[in-house]
């Protein structure tokens, strides 16, 4: 009750609103997206033993496919699902942004401010490019866990291509 009374007393600038809360949630998810994706991917990053077994890179005592590996896989799947849903939400926001902006939907623009505010209006989609780059970077070590030279080559490629596009579009 105290919060409701204070919300009505405070000026509209300081009142709680759903769009601003969704913006904060989006900002937190954006900041934690790459670490979440990387942790999700480590649950399946295994390396080979000479005796035809595989262990997790982060926990060498855990044999891949064993009963000790199951909770790690479940946690990794949950993180991967959450990361995927967040990325799909960002794609949805970038897809709908031009139409919502032309309609003058302040609620939508406030909710997705975390995705657009850093970039010029003509490159509103650049937040999705950055998220995708982070997702691909997180996927490289599990894709080729036993080939560090190939990992480095792929990482350089994944960093170079968006950088070249960024230099061409200059999104800031």
PDB file of C-alpha atoms in Angstrom:
ATOM      1  CA  UNK A   1       0.000   0.000   0.000  1.00  0.00           C
ATOM      2  CA  UNK A   2       2.868   2.328   0.882  1.00  0.00           C
ATOM      3  CA  UNK A   3       4.366   1.813  -2.594  1.00  0.00           C
ATOM      4  CA  UNK A   4       1.062   2.581  -4.304  1.00  0.00           C
ATOM      5  CA  UNK A   5       0.643   5.769  -2.288  1.00  0.00           C
ATOM      6  CA  UNK A   6       4.186   6.877  -3.104  1.00  0.00           C
ATOM      7  CA  UNK A   7       3.667   6.062  -6.792  1.00  0.00           C
ATOM      8  CA  UNK A   8       0.656   8.385  -6.900  1.00  0.00           C
ATOM      9  CA  UNK A   9       2.442  11.149  -4.988  1.00  0.00           C
ATOM     10  CA  UNK A  10       5.614  11.093  -7.080  1.00  0.00           C
ATOM     11  CA  UNK A  11       5.768  12.978 -10.329  1.00  0.00           C
ATOM     12  CA  UNK A  12       5.172  11.042 -13.535  1.00  0.00           C
ATOM     13  CA  UNK A  13       8.915  11.105 -14.220  1.00  0.00           C
ATOM     14  CA  UNK A  14       9.579   8.870 -11.191  1.00  0.00           C
ATOM     15  CA  UNK A  15       6.571   6.563 -11.402  1.00  0.00           C
ATOM     16  CA  UNK A  16       6.999   2.886 -12.206  1.00  0.00           C
ATOM     17  CA  UNK A  17       5.872   1.813 -15.698  1.00  0.00           C
ATOM     18  CA  UNK A  18       5.922  -1.523 -17.532  1.00  0.00           C
ATOM     19  CA  UNK A  19       7.811  -0.308 -20.616  1.00  0.00           C
ATOM     20  CA  UNK A  20      10.648   1.076 -18.536  1.00  0.00           C
ATOM     21  CA  UNK A  21      10.779  -2.147 -16.503  1.00  0.00           C
ATOM     22  CA  UNK A  22      10.949  -4.209 -19.708  1.00  0.00           C
ATOM     23  CA  UNK A  23      13.765  -1.937 -20.870  1.00  0.00           C
ATOM     24  CA  UNK A  24      15.713  -2.688 -17.676  1.00  0.00           C
ATOM     25  CA  UNK A  25      15.099  -6.433 -18.104  1.00  0.00           C
ATOM     26  CA  UNK A  26      16.257  -6.218 -21.718  1.00  0.00           C
ATOM     27  CA  UNK A  27      19.390  -4.339 -20.700  1.00  0.00           C
ATOM     28  CA  UNK A  28      20.274  -6.948 -18.056  1.00  0.00           C
ATOM     29  CA  UNK A  29      19.651  -9.789 -20.506  1.00  0.00           C
ATOM     30  CA  UNK A  30      21.706  -8.047 -23.189  1.00  0.00           C
ATOM     31  CA  UNK A  31      24.653  -7.656 -20.814  1.00  0.00           C
ATOM     32  CA  UNK A  32      24.449 -11.292 -19.688  1.00  0.00           C
ATOM     33  CA  UNK A  33      23.599 -12.787 -23.113  1.00  0.00           C
ATOM     34  CA  UNK A  34      27.115 -13.764 -24.195  1.00  0.00           C
ATOM     35  CA  UNK A  35      28.177 -15.179 -20.785  1.00  0.00           C
ATOM     36  CA  UNK A  36      24.884 -17.128 -20.580  1.00  0.00           C
ATOM     37  CA  UNK A  37      25.393 -18.506 -24.075  1.00  0.00           C
ATOM     38  CA  UNK A  38      28.998 -19.431 -23.321  1.00  0.00           C
ATOM     39  CA  UNK A  39      28.050 -21.239 -20.095  1.00  0.00           C
ATOM     40  CA  UNK A  40      25.256 -23.067 -21.920  1.00  0.00           C
ATOM     41  CA  UNK A  41      27.744 -24.196 -24.567  1.00  0.00           C
ATOM     42  CA  UNK A  42      30.321 -25.420 -22.038  1.00  0.00           C
ATOM     43  CA  UNK A  43      27.900 -28.116 -20.893  1.00  0.00           C
ATOM     44  CA  UNK A  44      28.505 -29.900 -24.204  1.00  0.00           C
ATOM     45  CA  UNK A  45      32.178 -29.048 -24.744  1.00  0.00           C
ATOM     46  CA  UNK A  46      33.972 -32.372 -24.380  1.00  0.00           C
ATOM     47  CA  UNK A  47      37.486 -33.491 -25.243  1.00  0.00           C
ATOM     48  CA  UNK A  48      38.670 -36.992 -26.157  1.00  0.00           C
ATOM     49  CA  UNK A  49      40.676 -39.314 -23.943  1.00  0.00           C
ATOM     50  CA  UNK A  50      43.140 -41.839 -25.323  1.00  0.00           C
ATOM     51  CA  UNK A  51      40.841 -44.619 -24.009  1.00  0.00           C
ATOM     52  CA  UNK A  52      37.829 -43.644 -26.184  1.00  0.00           C
ATOM     53  CA  UNK A  53      36.039 -41.607 -23.545  1.00  0.00           C
ATOM     54  CA  UNK A  54      35.263 -37.914 -23.461  1.00  0.00           C
ATOM     55  CA  UNK A  55      35.335 -35.502 -20.528  1.00  0.00           C
ATOM     56  CA  UNK A  56      33.969 -32.028 -20.043  1.00  0.00           C
ATOM     57  CA  UNK A  57      36.578 -29.355 -20.624  1.00  0.00           C
ATOM     58  CA  UNK A  58      35.563 -27.374 -17.529  1.00  0.00           C
ATOM     59  CA  UNK A  59      35.183 -30.486 -15.320  1.00  0.00           C
ATOM     60  CA  UNK A  60      37.653 -33.144 -16.517  1.00  0.00           C
ATOM     61  CA  UNK A  61      36.437 -35.619 -13.872  1.00  0.00           C
ATOM     62  CA  UNK A  62      32.946 -35.665 -15.474  1.00  0.00           C
ATOM     63  CA  UNK A  63      32.654 -38.176 -18.310  1.00  0.00           C
ATOM     64  CA  UNK A  64      30.385 -36.938 -21.108  1.00  0.00           C
ATOM     65  CA  UNK A  65      27.153 -38.921 -21.173  1.00  0.00           C
ATOM     66  CA  UNK A  66      27.485 -40.134 -17.566  1.00  0.00           C
ATOM     67  CA  UNK A  67      24.984 -39.595 -14.758  1.00  0.00           C
ATOM     68  CA  UNK A  68      27.151 -36.748 -13.415  1.00  0.00           C
ATOM     69  CA  UNK A  69      26.872 -35.035 -16.798  1.00  0.00           C
ATOM     70  CA  UNK A  70      23.041 -35.074 -16.877  1.00  0.00           C
ATOM     71  CA  UNK A  71      22.420 -32.145 -14.457  1.00  0.00           C
ATOM     72  CA  UNK A  72      25.021 -30.078 -16.264  1.00  0.00           C
ATOM     73  CA  UNK A  73      23.291 -30.784 -19.586  1.00  0.00           C
ATOM     74  CA  UNK A  74      19.886 -29.860 -18.119  1.00  0.00           C
ATOM     75  CA  UNK A  75      21.245 -26.561 -16.798  1.00  0.00           C
ATOM     76  CA  UNK A  76      22.913 -25.896 -20.147  1.00  0.00           C
ATOM     77  CA  UNK A  77      19.665 -26.591 -22.009  1.00  0.00           C
ATOM     78  CA  UNK A  78      17.741 -24.222 -19.733  1.00  0.00           C
ATOM     79  CA  UNK A  79      20.303 -21.475 -20.327  1.00  0.00           C
ATOM     80  CA  UNK A  80      20.290 -22.151 -24.063  1.00  0.00           C
ATOM     81  CA  UNK A  81      16.478 -21.952 -24.188  1.00  0.00           C
ATOM     82  CA  UNK A  82      16.487 -18.677 -22.242  1.00  0.00           C
ATOM     83  CA  UNK A  83      19.226 -17.234 -24.479  1.00  0.00           C
ATOM     84  CA  UNK A  84      17.372 -18.328 -27.605  1.00  0.00           C
ATOM     85  CA  UNK A  85      14.102 -16.786 -26.404  1.00  0.00           C
ATOM     86  CA  UNK A  86      15.907 -13.533 -25.637  1.00  0.00           C
ATOM     87  CA  UNK A  87      17.546 -13.486 -29.068  1.00  0.00           C
ATOM     88  CA  UNK A  88      14.215 -14.205 -30.794  1.00  0.00           C
ATOM     89  CA  UNK A  89      12.675 -11.371 -28.763  1.00  0.00           C
ATOM     90  CA  UNK A  90      15.438  -9.034 -29.957  1.00  0.00           C
ATOM     91  CA  UNK A  91      14.849 -10.095 -33.571  1.00  0.00           C
ATOM     92  CA  UNK A  92      11.131  -9.478 -33.106  1.00  0.00           C
ATOM     93  CA  UNK A  93      11.844  -6.017 -31.700  1.00  0.00           C
ATOM     94  CA  UNK A  94      14.120  -5.124 -34.601  1.00  0.00           C
ATOM     95  CA  UNK A  95      11.595  -6.465 -37.120  1.00  0.00           C
ATOM     96  CA  UNK A  96       8.662  -4.523 -35.649  1.00  0.00           C
ATOM     97  CA  UNK A  97      10.589  -1.321 -34.868  1.00  0.00           C
ATOM     98  CA  UNK A  98      10.055   0.536 -38.159  1.00  0.00           C
ATOM     99  CA  UNK A  99       6.283  -0.060 -38.143  1.00  0.00           C
ATOM    100  CA  UNK A 100       5.911   0.745 -34.441  1.00  0.00           C
ATOM    101  CA  UNK A 101       8.018   3.892 -34.777  1.00  0.00           C
ATOM    102  CA  UNK A 102       5.932   5.143 -37.686  1.00  0.00           C
ATOM    103  CA  UNK A 103       2.778   4.453 -35.628  1.00  0.00           C
ATOM    104  CA  UNK A 104       4.273   6.482 -32.796  1.00  0.00           C
ATOM    105  CA  UNK A 105       4.137   3.618 -30.296  1.00  0.00           C
ATOM    106  CA  UNK A 106       6.019   5.129 -27.353  1.00  0.00           C
ATOM    107  CA  UNK A 107       5.351   2.014 -25.246  1.00  0.00           C
ATOM    108  CA  UNK A 108       7.098  -0.266 -27.754  1.00  0.00           C
ATOM    109  CA  UNK A 109      10.041   2.085 -28.212  1.00  0.00           C
ATOM    110  CA  UNK A 110      10.493   2.447 -24.445  1.00  0.00           C
ATOM    111  CA  UNK A 111      10.321  -1.338 -23.984  1.00  0.00           C
ATOM    112  CA  UNK A 112      12.984  -1.987 -26.618  1.00  0.00           C
ATOM    113  CA  UNK A 113      15.155   1.034 -25.899  1.00  0.00           C
ATOM    114  CA  UNK A 114      17.959  -1.302 -24.805  1.00  0.00           C
ATOM    115  CA  UNK A 115      18.175  -2.586 -28.386  1.00  0.00           C
ATOM    116  CA  UNK A 116      18.073   0.722 -30.276  1.00  0.00           C
ATOM    117  CA  UNK A 117      19.330   3.645 -28.198  1.00  0.00           C
ATOM    118  CA  UNK A 118      23.030   3.312 -29.018  1.00  0.00           C
ATOM    119  CA  UNK A 119      22.632   3.322 -32.785  1.00  0.00           C
ATOM    120  CA  UNK A 120      21.621   5.703 -35.529  1.00  0.00           C
ATOM    121  CA  UNK A 121      18.017   5.504 -36.692  1.00  0.00           C
ATOM    122  CA  UNK A 122      18.898   4.073 -40.103  1.00  0.00           C
ATOM    123  CA  UNK A 123      20.778   1.116 -38.521  1.00  0.00           C
ATOM    124  CA  UNK A 124      18.292   0.283 -35.758  1.00  0.00           C
ATOM    125  CA  UNK A 125      18.981  -3.446 -36.299  1.00  0.00           C
ATOM    126  CA  UNK A 126      22.652  -3.269 -35.255  1.00  0.00           C
ATOM    127  CA  UNK A 127      21.887  -4.506 -31.728  1.00  0.00           C
ATOM    128  CA  UNK A 128      20.851  -7.844 -33.250  1.00  0.00           C
ATOM    129  CA  UNK A 129      24.113  -7.999 -35.203  1.00  0.00           C
ATOM    130  CA  UNK A 130      26.071  -7.578 -31.972  1.00  0.00           C
ATOM    131  CA  UNK A 131      23.992 -10.240 -30.208  1.00  0.00           C
ATOM    132  CA  UNK A 132      24.455 -12.665 -33.109  1.00  0.00           C
ATOM    133  CA  UNK A 133      28.211 -12.069 -33.123  1.00  0.00           C
ATOM    134  CA  UNK A 134      28.331 -12.915 -29.408  1.00  0.00           C
ATOM    135  CA  UNK A 135      26.268 -16.049 -29.946  1.00  0.00           C
ATOM    136  CA  UNK A 136      28.566 -17.262 -32.715  1.00  0.00           C
ATOM    137  CA  UNK A 137      31.652 -16.493 -30.610  1.00  0.00           C
ATOM    138  CA  UNK A 138      30.213 -18.570 -27.763  1.00  0.00           C
ATOM    139  CA  UNK A 139      29.489 -21.465 -30.154  1.00  0.00           C
ATOM    140  CA  UNK A 140      32.995 -21.769 -31.591  1.00  0.00           C
ATOM    141  CA  UNK A 141      34.767 -23.615 -28.716  1.00  0.00           C
ATOM    142  CA  UNK A 142      32.157 -26.396 -28.472  1.00  0.00           C
ATOM    143  CA  UNK A 143      32.046 -26.739 -32.259  1.00  0.00           C
ATOM    144  CA  UNK A 144      35.768 -27.579 -32.534  1.00  0.00           C
ATOM    145  CA  UNK A 145      36.962 -28.296 -28.963  1.00  0.00           C
ATOM    146  CA  UNK A 146      40.122 -30.174 -29.906  1.00  0.00           C
ATOM    147  CA  UNK A 147      41.412 -27.760 -32.542  1.00  0.00           C
ATOM    148  CA  UNK A 148      42.620 -24.555 -30.853  1.00  0.00           C
ATOM    149  CA  UNK A 149      44.216 -23.176 -34.028  1.00  0.00           C
ATOM    150  CA  UNK A 150      40.930 -23.533 -35.901  1.00  0.00           C
ATOM    151  CA  UNK A 151      39.127 -21.921 -32.956  1.00  0.00           C
ATOM    152  CA  UNK A 152      41.400 -18.897 -33.157  1.00  0.00           C
ATOM    153  CA  UNK A 153      40.982 -18.652 -36.924  1.00  0.00           C
ATOM    154  CA  UNK A 154      37.175 -18.794 -36.615  1.00  0.00           C
ATOM    155  CA  UNK A 155      37.172 -16.250 -33.774  1.00  0.00           C
ATOM    156  CA  UNK A 156      39.248 -13.834 -35.847  1.00  0.00           C
ATOM    157  CA  UNK A 157      36.905 -14.352 -38.794  1.00  0.00           C
ATOM    158  CA  UNK A 158      33.813 -13.799 -36.650  1.00  0.00           C
ATOM    159  CA  UNK A 159      35.308 -10.595 -35.235  1.00  0.00           C
ATOM    160  CA  UNK A 160      36.612  -9.346 -38.581  1.00  0.00           C
ATOM    161  CA  UNK A 161      33.438  -9.690 -40.683  1.00  0.00           C
ATOM    162  CA  UNK A 162      31.186  -7.603 -38.388  1.00  0.00           C
ATOM    163  CA  UNK A 163      34.012  -5.099 -37.952  1.00  0.00           C
ATOM    164  CA  UNK A 164      34.235  -4.656 -41.727  1.00  0.00           C
ATOM    165  CA  UNK A 165      30.469  -4.219 -41.963  1.00  0.00           C
ATOM    166  CA  UNK A 166      30.585  -1.828 -39.016  1.00  0.00           C
ATOM    167  CA  UNK A 167      33.218   0.284 -40.752  1.00  0.00           C
ATOM    168  CA  UNK A 168      30.946   0.403 -43.802  1.00  0.00           C
ATOM    169  CA  UNK A 169      27.685   1.224 -41.964  1.00  0.00           C
ATOM    170  CA  UNK A 170      29.140   3.231 -39.050  1.00  0.00           C
ATOM    171  CA  UNK A 171      26.173   2.519 -36.745  1.00  0.00           C
ATOM    172  CA  UNK A 172      27.050   5.013 -33.982  1.00  0.00           C
TER     173      UNK A 172
END
